[in-house]
Short mmCIF file of C-alpha atoms in Angstrom, two decimals:
data_model
loop_
_atom_site.label_atom_id
_atom_site.label_comp_id
_atom_site.label_asym_id
_atom_site.label_seq_id
_atom_site.Cartn_x
_atom_site.Cartn_y
_atom_site.Cartn_z
CA MET A 909 62.39 44.51 -3.30
CA ASP A 910 65.34 45.00 -5.67
CA GLN A 911 66.41 41.86 -7.48
CA ASP A 912 69.11 41.10 -10.01
CA ASP A 913 69.91 37.87 -11.83
CA MET A 914 73.58 36.94 -11.63
CA HIS A 915 74.70 34.49 -14.31
CA ALA A 916 77.52 31.99 -13.86
CA ASP A 917 78.24 28.33 -14.61
CA GLY A 918 75.61 27.24 -12.07
CA CYS A 919 72.09 28.43 -11.36
CA ASP A 920 71.09 32.07 -11.58
CA VAL A 921 71.37 33.76 -8.21
CA VAL A 922 68.61 36.13 -7.15
CA VAL A 923 69.93 38.94 -4.96
CA ARG A 924 67.65 40.69 -2.49
CA ILE A 925 68.87 44.00 -1.09
CA PRO A 926 68.26 44.10 2.70
CA VAL A 927 65.73 46.78 3.65
CA GLU A 928 64.72 45.89 7.21
CA PRO A 929 67.02 47.02 10.07
CA VAL A 930 67.70 43.47 11.29
CA GLU A 931 68.50 42.28 7.76
CA ALA A 932 70.83 45.23 7.26
CA ALA A 933 72.66 44.43 10.52
CA VAL A 934 73.09 40.78 9.52
CA GLU A 935 74.44 41.91 6.15
CA ALA A 936 76.89 44.30 7.82
CA ASP A 937 78.11 41.47 10.08
CA ALA A 938 78.64 39.24 7.06
CA ARG A 939 80.68 41.91 5.28
CA ASP A 940 82.81 42.49 8.38
CA ALA A 941 83.40 38.72 8.74
CA ALA A 942 84.53 38.47 5.12
CA VAL A 943 87.13 41.16 5.79
CA HIS A 944 88.41 39.88 9.15
CA ASN A 945 88.11 36.12 8.49
CA GLY A 946 89.14 35.96 4.86
CA THR A 947 90.81 32.51 4.94
CA LEU A 948 88.74 29.33 4.83
CA ALA A 949 89.62 26.19 6.78
CA VAL A 950 87.88 23.15 5.27
CA ARG A 951 87.41 20.33 7.74
CA GLY A 952 85.80 17.72 5.50
CA PRO A 953 82.45 16.23 4.52
CA LEU A 954 79.25 15.86 6.50
CA PHE A 955 76.20 13.86 5.44
CA GLY A 956 72.44 13.93 5.91
CA VAL A 957 69.27 13.01 4.04
CA ALA A 958 66.98 15.21 1.95
CA ALA A 959 63.56 14.37 0.51
CA GLN A 960 61.70 15.63 -2.54
CA GLY A 961 57.99 15.16 -3.15
CA ALA A 962 55.98 15.49 -6.35
CA GLY A 963 55.04 19.12 -5.65
CA ASP A 964 58.42 20.34 -4.41
CA GLY A 965 59.77 21.53 -7.74
CA ARG A 966 63.54 21.99 -7.41
CA ARG A 967 63.37 22.15 -3.62
CA TRP A 968 64.51 19.39 -1.27
CA ARG A 969 63.57 19.12 2.41
CA VAL A 970 66.20 18.03 4.95
CA VAL A 971 64.82 15.10 6.93
CA VAL A 972 68.08 13.94 8.56
CA GLU A 973 70.34 16.77 9.76
CA VAL A 974 73.47 17.24 7.66
CA THR A 975 75.90 16.55 10.51
CA GLN A 976 76.69 12.84 10.10
CA GLY A 977 80.35 11.87 9.87
CA CYS A 978 80.04 9.31 7.07
CA PRO A 979 77.42 8.29 4.46
CA GLN A 980 76.44 5.12 6.32
CA GLU A 981 75.46 7.10 9.42
CA ALA A 982 73.02 9.06 7.23
CA ARG A 983 71.68 5.82 5.72
CA ASP A 984 71.21 4.39 9.21
CA ALA A 985 69.29 7.50 10.24
CA LEU A 986 67.05 7.15 7.17
CA ASN A 987 66.56 3.49 8.06
CA SER A 988 65.28 4.54 11.51
CA LEU A 989 63.11 7.30 10.07
CA LEU A 990 61.33 4.89 7.70
CA TRP A 991 61.07 2.12 10.30
CA PHE A 992 59.29 4.40 12.78
CA ARG A 993 56.98 5.66 10.04
CA ALA A 994 56.09 2.05 9.27
CA LYS A 995 55.49 1.33 12.94
CA ASP A 996 53.61 4.49 13.97
CA GLU A 997 52.30 6.35 10.91
CA ALA A 998 51.48 3.91 8.10
CA GLY A 999 47.83 4.17 7.09
CA ASP A 1000 47.41 0.62 5.84
CA ARG A 1001 49.26 -2.60 5.08
CA ALA A 1002 50.27 -1.56 1.56
CA GLU A 1003 51.88 1.63 2.86
CA ARG A 1004 53.65 -0.26 5.61
CA ARG A 1005 54.93 -2.87 3.13
CA ALA A 1006 56.44 -0.13 0.97
CA LEU A 1007 58.20 1.43 3.95
CA LEU A 1008 59.48 -1.93 5.23
CA ALA A 1009 60.77 -2.85 1.76
CA ALA A 1010 62.87 0.33 1.80
CA VAL A 1011 64.09 -0.51 5.32
CA ALA A 1012 65.10 -3.99 4.14
CA ARG A 1013 67.18 -2.48 1.32
CA LEU A 1014 68.90 -0.10 3.70
CA GLU A 1015 69.75 -3.02 5.99
CA ARG A 1016 71.54 -4.82 3.13
CA GLU A 1017 72.83 -2.19 0.68
CA ARG A 1018 74.72 1.06 0.62
CA VAL A 1019 71.93 2.77 -1.26
CA ASP A 1020 72.20 6.55 -1.58
CA GLU A 1021 68.82 7.23 -3.15
CA LEU A 1022 65.46 5.51 -3.12
CA THR A 1023 61.85 6.42 -3.75
CA VAL A 1024 59.23 5.43 -1.20
CA LEU A 1025 55.52 6.16 -1.68
CA GLY A 1026 56.24 8.86 -4.25
CA THR A 1027 58.95 10.65 -2.24
CA ARG A 1028 62.61 10.62 -3.26
CA PHE A 1029 65.11 10.27 -0.42
CA ARG A 1030 68.76 11.07 -1.08
CA VAL A 1031 71.87 10.96 1.08
CA VAL A 1032 73.41 14.40 0.61
CA ARG A 1033 76.99 15.51 1.08
CA ALA A 1034 78.04 18.85 2.55
CA GLU A 1035 81.43 20.46 3.03
CA GLU A 1036 82.14 21.86 6.50
CA TYR A 1037 84.32 24.96 6.62
CA ALA A 1038 85.06 27.93 8.85
CA GLY A 1039 86.47 31.41 8.43
CA MET A 1040 89.90 32.13 9.91
CA ASN A 1041 91.73 35.39 10.54
CA VAL A 1042 95.36 36.16 9.74
CA HIS A 1043 96.44 34.68 13.10
CA GLY A 1044 94.82 31.32 12.34
CA ASP A 1045 91.94 31.81 14.76
CA ILE A 1046 88.57 30.33 13.83
CA GLU A 1047 85.65 32.74 13.55
CA THR A 1048 83.48 33.10 16.63
CA PRO A 1049 79.71 33.84 16.71
CA ARG A 1050 78.67 37.09 15.08
CA PRO A 1051 76.77 39.80 17.01
CA THR A 1052 73.61 39.12 15.00
CA ASP A 1053 73.63 35.34 15.45
CA PRO A 1054 70.52 34.44 17.49
CA GLU A 1055 70.93 34.37 21.28
CA PRO A 1056 68.28 33.55 23.90
CA PRO A 1057 67.19 36.64 25.91
CA VAL A 1058 67.47 34.57 29.10
CA PRO A 1059 70.08 31.80 28.75
CA ASP A 1060 69.15 28.42 30.25
CA TRP A 1061 72.28 26.70 31.59
CA SER A 1062 70.55 23.65 33.06
CA ARG A 1063 71.77 20.28 31.89
CA ALA A 1064 68.25 19.30 30.90
CA ALA A 1065 67.87 22.30 28.58
CA ARG A 1066 67.34 21.59 24.90
CA GLY A 1067 67.97 24.17 22.20
CA PRO A 1068 66.74 24.20 18.59
CA ARG A 1069 67.46 21.11 16.54
CA VAL A 1070 70.01 21.34 13.76
CA ASP A 1071 68.40 21.72 10.30
CA GLU A 1072 64.87 21.35 11.65
CA GLY A 1073 62.44 22.33 8.87
CA LEU A 1074 65.30 23.29 6.53
CA VAL A 1075 64.40 23.51 2.84
CA LEU A 1076 67.13 23.52 0.19
CA ASP A 1077 65.94 25.94 -2.47
CA PRO A 1078 68.37 26.95 -5.25
CA ASP A 1079 65.99 29.74 -6.34
CA ALA A 1080 65.60 31.45 -2.96
CA PRO A 1081 66.79 35.10 -2.96
CA LEU A 1082 70.01 35.86 -1.09
CA SER A 1083 71.56 38.92 0.47
CA PRO A 1084 74.53 40.42 -1.43
CA ALA A 1085 77.06 38.92 1.02
CA LEU A 1086 75.57 35.42 0.81
CA ALA A 1087 75.31 35.66 -2.97
CA ALA A 1088 78.97 36.64 -3.19
CA GLU A 1089 79.97 33.75 -0.90
CA ARG A 1090 77.91 31.30 -2.92
CA LEU A 1091 79.39 32.43 -6.24
CA THR A 1092 82.94 32.40 -4.86
CA LEU A 1093 82.64 28.88 -3.44
CA ARG A 1094 81.49 27.37 -6.71
CA SER A 1095 85.15 26.88 -7.60
CA LEU A 1096 86.09 25.18 -4.30
CA VAL A 1097 88.04 21.92 -4.72
CA TYR A 1098 90.47 19.94 -2.57
CA THR A 1099 94.16 20.57 -3.20
CA GLY A 1100 97.31 19.46 -1.44
CA ALA A 1101 99.63 16.48 -1.34
CA ARG A 1102 97.96 15.04 1.78
CA PHE A 1103 94.88 14.02 -0.17
CA PRO A 1104 94.89 10.70 -2.05
CA HIS A 1105 94.54 10.92 -5.80
CA ARG A 1106 91.01 9.48 -5.70
CA VAL A 1107 89.89 12.29 -3.35
CA LEU A 1108 91.33 14.98 -5.62
CA ARG A 1109 89.79 13.32 -8.68
CA ASP A 1110 86.34 13.12 -7.10
CA SER A 1111 86.56 16.76 -6.00
CA GLU A 1112 87.31 17.94 -9.54
CA HIS A 1113 84.55 15.76 -10.93
CA ALA A 1114 82.05 17.17 -8.44
CA ARG A 1115 82.84 20.70 -9.56
CA ALA A 1116 81.84 19.70 -13.09
CA SER A 1117 78.84 17.51 -12.26
CA HIS A 1118 77.47 19.84 -9.55
CA PRO A 1119 78.68 23.31 -10.59
CA ASP A 1120 76.57 25.32 -8.15
CA VAL A 1121 76.57 25.39 -4.34
CA LEU A 1122 73.92 26.09 -1.71
CA LEU A 1123 74.85 27.52 1.68
CA LEU A 1124 73.32 25.91 4.77
CA PRO A 1125 72.67 27.75 8.05
CA ALA A 1126 75.71 28.35 10.25
CA LEU A 1127 76.34 25.97 13.13
CA PHE A 1128 78.50 26.20 16.24
CA ARG A 1129 80.92 23.86 17.95
CA VAL A 1130 83.57 23.99 20.65
CA VAL A 1131 87.11 23.95 19.24
CA GLU A 1132 90.25 23.52 21.32
CA ARG A 1133 93.93 24.32 21.01
CA SER A 1134 96.85 23.57 23.31
CA GLY A 1135 100.08 25.49 23.01
CA GLY A 1136 100.71 26.47 19.41
CA GLY A 1137 98.88 23.50 17.93
CA ALA A 1138 96.00 23.42 15.49
CA TRP A 1139 92.37 23.89 16.46
CA THR A 1140 90.61 20.56 16.95
CA PRO A 1141 86.91 19.80 17.51
CA GLY A 1142 85.90 19.74 21.16
CA SER A 1143 82.19 19.04 20.69
CA GLY A 1144 79.54 18.15 18.15
CA LEU A 1145 77.63 20.69 16.09
CA HIS A 1146 74.94 22.89 17.63
CA ALA A 1147 72.24 25.07 16.09
CA SER A 1148 73.01 28.02 18.39
CA ALA A 1149 76.06 29.57 19.99
CA HIS A 1150 74.42 29.28 23.40
CA ASP A 1151 74.04 25.50 23.03
CA ALA A 1152 77.76 25.29 22.25
CA ARG A 1153 78.55 27.43 25.30
CA ARG A 1154 76.40 25.20 27.49
CA THR A 1155 78.36 22.20 26.20
CA LEU A 1156 81.62 23.99 27.01
CA ASP A 1157 80.34 24.87 30.48
CA PHE A 1158 79.68 21.18 31.14
CA ALA A 1159 83.08 20.21 29.76
CA LEU A 1160 84.86 22.71 32.00
CA VAL A 1161 83.27 21.60 35.24
CA TRP A 1162 82.69 17.90 34.50
CA TRP A 1163 84.76 16.26 31.73
CA GLN A 1164 88.03 18.18 31.75
CA PRO A 1165 88.64 17.86 35.52
CA ARG A 1166 87.97 14.13 35.26
CA SER A 1167 90.25 13.74 32.25
CA ARG A 1168 93.08 15.30 34.33
CA GLY A 1169 92.36 13.07 37.33
CA LEU A 1170 91.23 15.98 39.51
CA ILE A 1171 87.87 14.28 40.14
CA PRO A 1172 87.38 10.50 40.30
CA GLU A 1173 85.69 8.77 37.38
CA ALA A 1174 82.02 9.66 37.11
CA SER A 1175 79.29 7.44 38.51
CA ALA A 1176 75.55 7.59 38.11
CA GLU A 1177 75.30 9.05 41.60
CA ASP A 1178 77.79 11.80 40.69
CA PHE A 1179 75.76 12.77 37.68
CA LEU A 1180 72.46 12.87 39.54
CA ALA A 1181 74.05 14.91 42.32
CA GLN A 1182 75.77 17.18 39.76
CA ARG A 1183 79.07 16.52 41.50
CA ASP A 1184 81.55 18.64 39.56
CA ALA A 1185 84.22 21.36 39.91
CA ARG A 1186 81.66 23.91 41.14
CA THR A 1187 80.25 21.72 43.89
CA LEU A 1188 83.68 20.50 45.05
CA VAL A 1189 85.06 24.04 45.20
CA ALA A 1190 82.00 25.12 47.18
CA GLU A 1191 82.64 22.28 49.64
CA GLY A 1192 86.29 23.34 49.92
CA THR A 1193 87.61 19.83 50.52
CA GLY A 1194 90.21 17.74 48.73
CA SER A 1195 93.74 18.30 47.49
CA SER A 1196 92.67 19.51 44.02
CA VAL A 1197 90.43 22.41 45.06
CA ALA A 1198 92.86 25.08 43.83
CA GLU A 1199 93.07 23.52 40.36
CA LEU A 1200 89.34 22.86 40.24
CA ALA A 1201 88.74 26.50 41.08
CA LEU A 1202 90.35 27.51 37.78
CA TYR A 1203 87.79 25.42 35.88
CA ALA A 1204 84.88 26.68 37.95
CA GLU A 1205 85.97 30.32 37.54
CA ALA A 1206 86.31 29.93 33.76
CA ALA A 1207 82.88 28.36 33.56
CA ASP A 1208 81.36 31.10 35.70
CA ARG A 1209 82.88 33.80 33.47
CA LEU A 1210 81.60 31.96 30.40
CA ARG A 1211 78.09 32.16 31.83
CA ALA A 1212 78.19 35.69 33.20
CA GLU A 1213 79.82 37.36 30.20
CA ARG A 1214 78.65 35.09 27.35
CA LEU A 1215 82.27 34.60 26.41
CA ASN A 1216 83.34 32.89 23.22
CA GLN A 1217 86.76 31.85 24.50
CA VAL A 1218 88.34 30.73 27.78
CA GLU A 1219 91.70 29.24 28.71
CA VAL A 1220 92.46 26.80 31.52
CA HIS A 1221 95.73 24.93 32.16
CA GLY A 1222 97.15 25.86 28.76
CA THR A 1223 94.14 24.72 26.72
CA THR A 1224 92.12 27.37 24.91
CA SER A 1225 88.47 26.53 24.25
CA ARG A 1226 86.62 28.64 21.72
CA ILE A 1227 83.07 28.74 20.34
CA GLY A 1228 83.67 28.32 16.63
CA ARG A 1229 81.21 29.40 13.96
CA THR A 1230 81.18 26.76 11.25
CA ARG A 1231 79.49 26.81 7.87
CA ARG A 1232 78.44 24.18 5.36
CA LEU A 1233 77.82 24.09 1.64
CA VAL A 1234 76.12 21.51 -0.55
CA ARG A 1235 77.18 21.16 -4.16
CA TRP A 1236 74.21 21.34 -6.54
CA GLY A 1237 73.67 19.97 -10.03
CA PRO A 1238 70.85 19.69 -12.57
CA ASP A 1239 69.19 16.96 -10.48
CA GLY A 1240 69.69 18.60 -7.10
CA PRO A 1241 72.13 18.08 -4.20
CA GLU A 1242 75.31 16.05 -4.49
CA GLY A 1243 75.39 12.63 -2.90
CA PRO A 1244 78.37 10.75 -1.43
CA ARG A 1245 81.52 10.46 -3.51
CA PRO A 1246 83.26 7.12 -4.21
CA SER A 1247 86.25 8.24 -2.11
CA ASP A 1248 84.19 9.19 0.96
CA VAL A 1249 85.13 7.03 3.93
CA GLU A 1250 82.66 4.56 5.45
CA ASN A 1251 83.11 3.46 9.05
CA HIS A 1252 80.72 0.53 9.19
CA ALA A 1253 78.53 -1.70 7.03
CA PRO A 1254 74.73 -1.64 6.63
CA SER A 1255 72.87 -3.69 9.22
CA ALA A 1256 69.49 -4.10 10.87
CA MET A 1257 68.80 -1.12 13.12
CA HIS A 1258 65.49 -2.25 14.63
CA PRO A 1259 63.53 -5.46 15.23
CA PRO A 1260 61.28 -6.72 12.42
CA LEU A 1261 57.66 -5.57 12.04
CA ASP A 1262 54.72 -7.44 10.63
CA GLU A 1263 52.25 -5.87 8.18
CA ASP A 1264 50.10 -4.61 11.04
CA GLY A 1265 52.97 -2.75 12.70
CA ASN A 1266 53.57 -5.28 15.48
CA VAL A 1267 57.15 -5.75 16.64
CA LEU A 1268 58.29 -9.33 16.11
CA PRO A 1269 60.89 -11.16 18.22
CA GLU A 1270 64.37 -11.15 16.73
CA GLU A 1271 66.03 -14.37 15.68
CA PRO A 1272 68.76 -15.49 18.10
CA GLY A 1273 72.20 -14.32 17.03
CA GLU A 1274 70.99 -11.63 14.61
CA GLU A 1275 72.84 -8.84 16.45
CA ASP A 1276 76.09 -10.83 16.60
CA GLU A 1277 75.91 -11.65 12.87
CA ALA A 1278 75.32 -7.98 12.00
CA TYR A 1279 78.28 -6.95 14.16
CA GLU A 1280 80.59 -9.54 12.59
CA ALA A 1281 79.51 -8.50 9.09
CA GLY A 1282 80.53 -4.89 9.76
CA ALA A 1283 83.61 -5.49 11.92
CA GLY A 1284 86.03 -5.64 9.02
CA ASP A 1285 84.68 -2.54 7.32
CA VAL A 1286 85.86 0.15 9.72
CA GLU A 1287 88.11 2.95 8.46
CA ASP A 1288 89.05 6.25 10.10
CA ARG A 1289 87.47 9.34 8.56
CA GLY A 1290 90.40 11.62 9.33
CA ASP A 1291 90.33 15.40 9.39
CA PRO A 1292 91.60 16.89 6.13
CA GLU A 1293 92.76 20.46 6.68
CA ASP A 1294 94.77 21.15 3.51
CA ALA A 1295 94.23 24.33 1.54
CA VAL A 1296 91.47 24.59 -1.03
CA SER A 1297 91.23 26.66 -4.13
#
């Protein structure tokens, strides 16, 4: 294994030259992508939670996937994680008390780091971005991105979970292409008149306080464009391209026809019967069969050819390959910035527990009080798409 230390303002980067055929193919794909998708489109921040134990060294383990739209969503997920540990995993009353004390803090405060039973939990901030070509098209899955040998298109299918088992390790060796990307993105900051001053200020400060970056595994989402407009998200984030395609398949035959009024609003019976564009076209009844056939045909081609793009009624749907980076400083991953938008206030997520793990009845009105407390704290996240440098 050939290794070199590359010195910069952040951590040393250990480079591992690919020697196995699969590694070499992945590296070749990465080099090709850098050439053909040389512009970066930065969508904005995502949030999750990482944990660090006494024996983890500089590593942090992701315990809440880094896909949440605002810091409070990550705090809420940590709240649930600790509550269920208190209910189902605590070994004794003292352990359960410690977990419930942390839950109580998360119900009241916007706390971004806390230590529970010797483990540090931190809300971490990532930047979501995607490669774009000279025509403004978002990068699609690469040939070496994992694909199932036999795709499962059933609606009950479940693919790999995002960030499951992910360890953030600043000392892990990287391929040359990933090392180059990591070093290049150390200088990334927000620019552009669209951003408020506080956002620009926090971005510059983060570059100084967290001078390094770590690259997270690529994710996939459906993006859409109508006419000559910009690409907009058409789905959540998925761990595999196939999961994103399955979501698009469902959108083509179920949601999009209903949004255009070609199929009546969905009912529980419709869902159980899988009543959609495919089934209605097969029946051959109704005034919208010809239009529904366009959706069904696009979905069938998506399945048969593993396509990454289809167009129906002037809307182009594409499987976009999106990437994330986490800024990294002397004490580990960056947390939320003061200018990051919150969309709701902390509140109780679950009913109270006693010291033996028994669920207690909630006090009347608790849910209404929590709702009223957070109702005035809602703000739109937005989708910043200005250039970065």
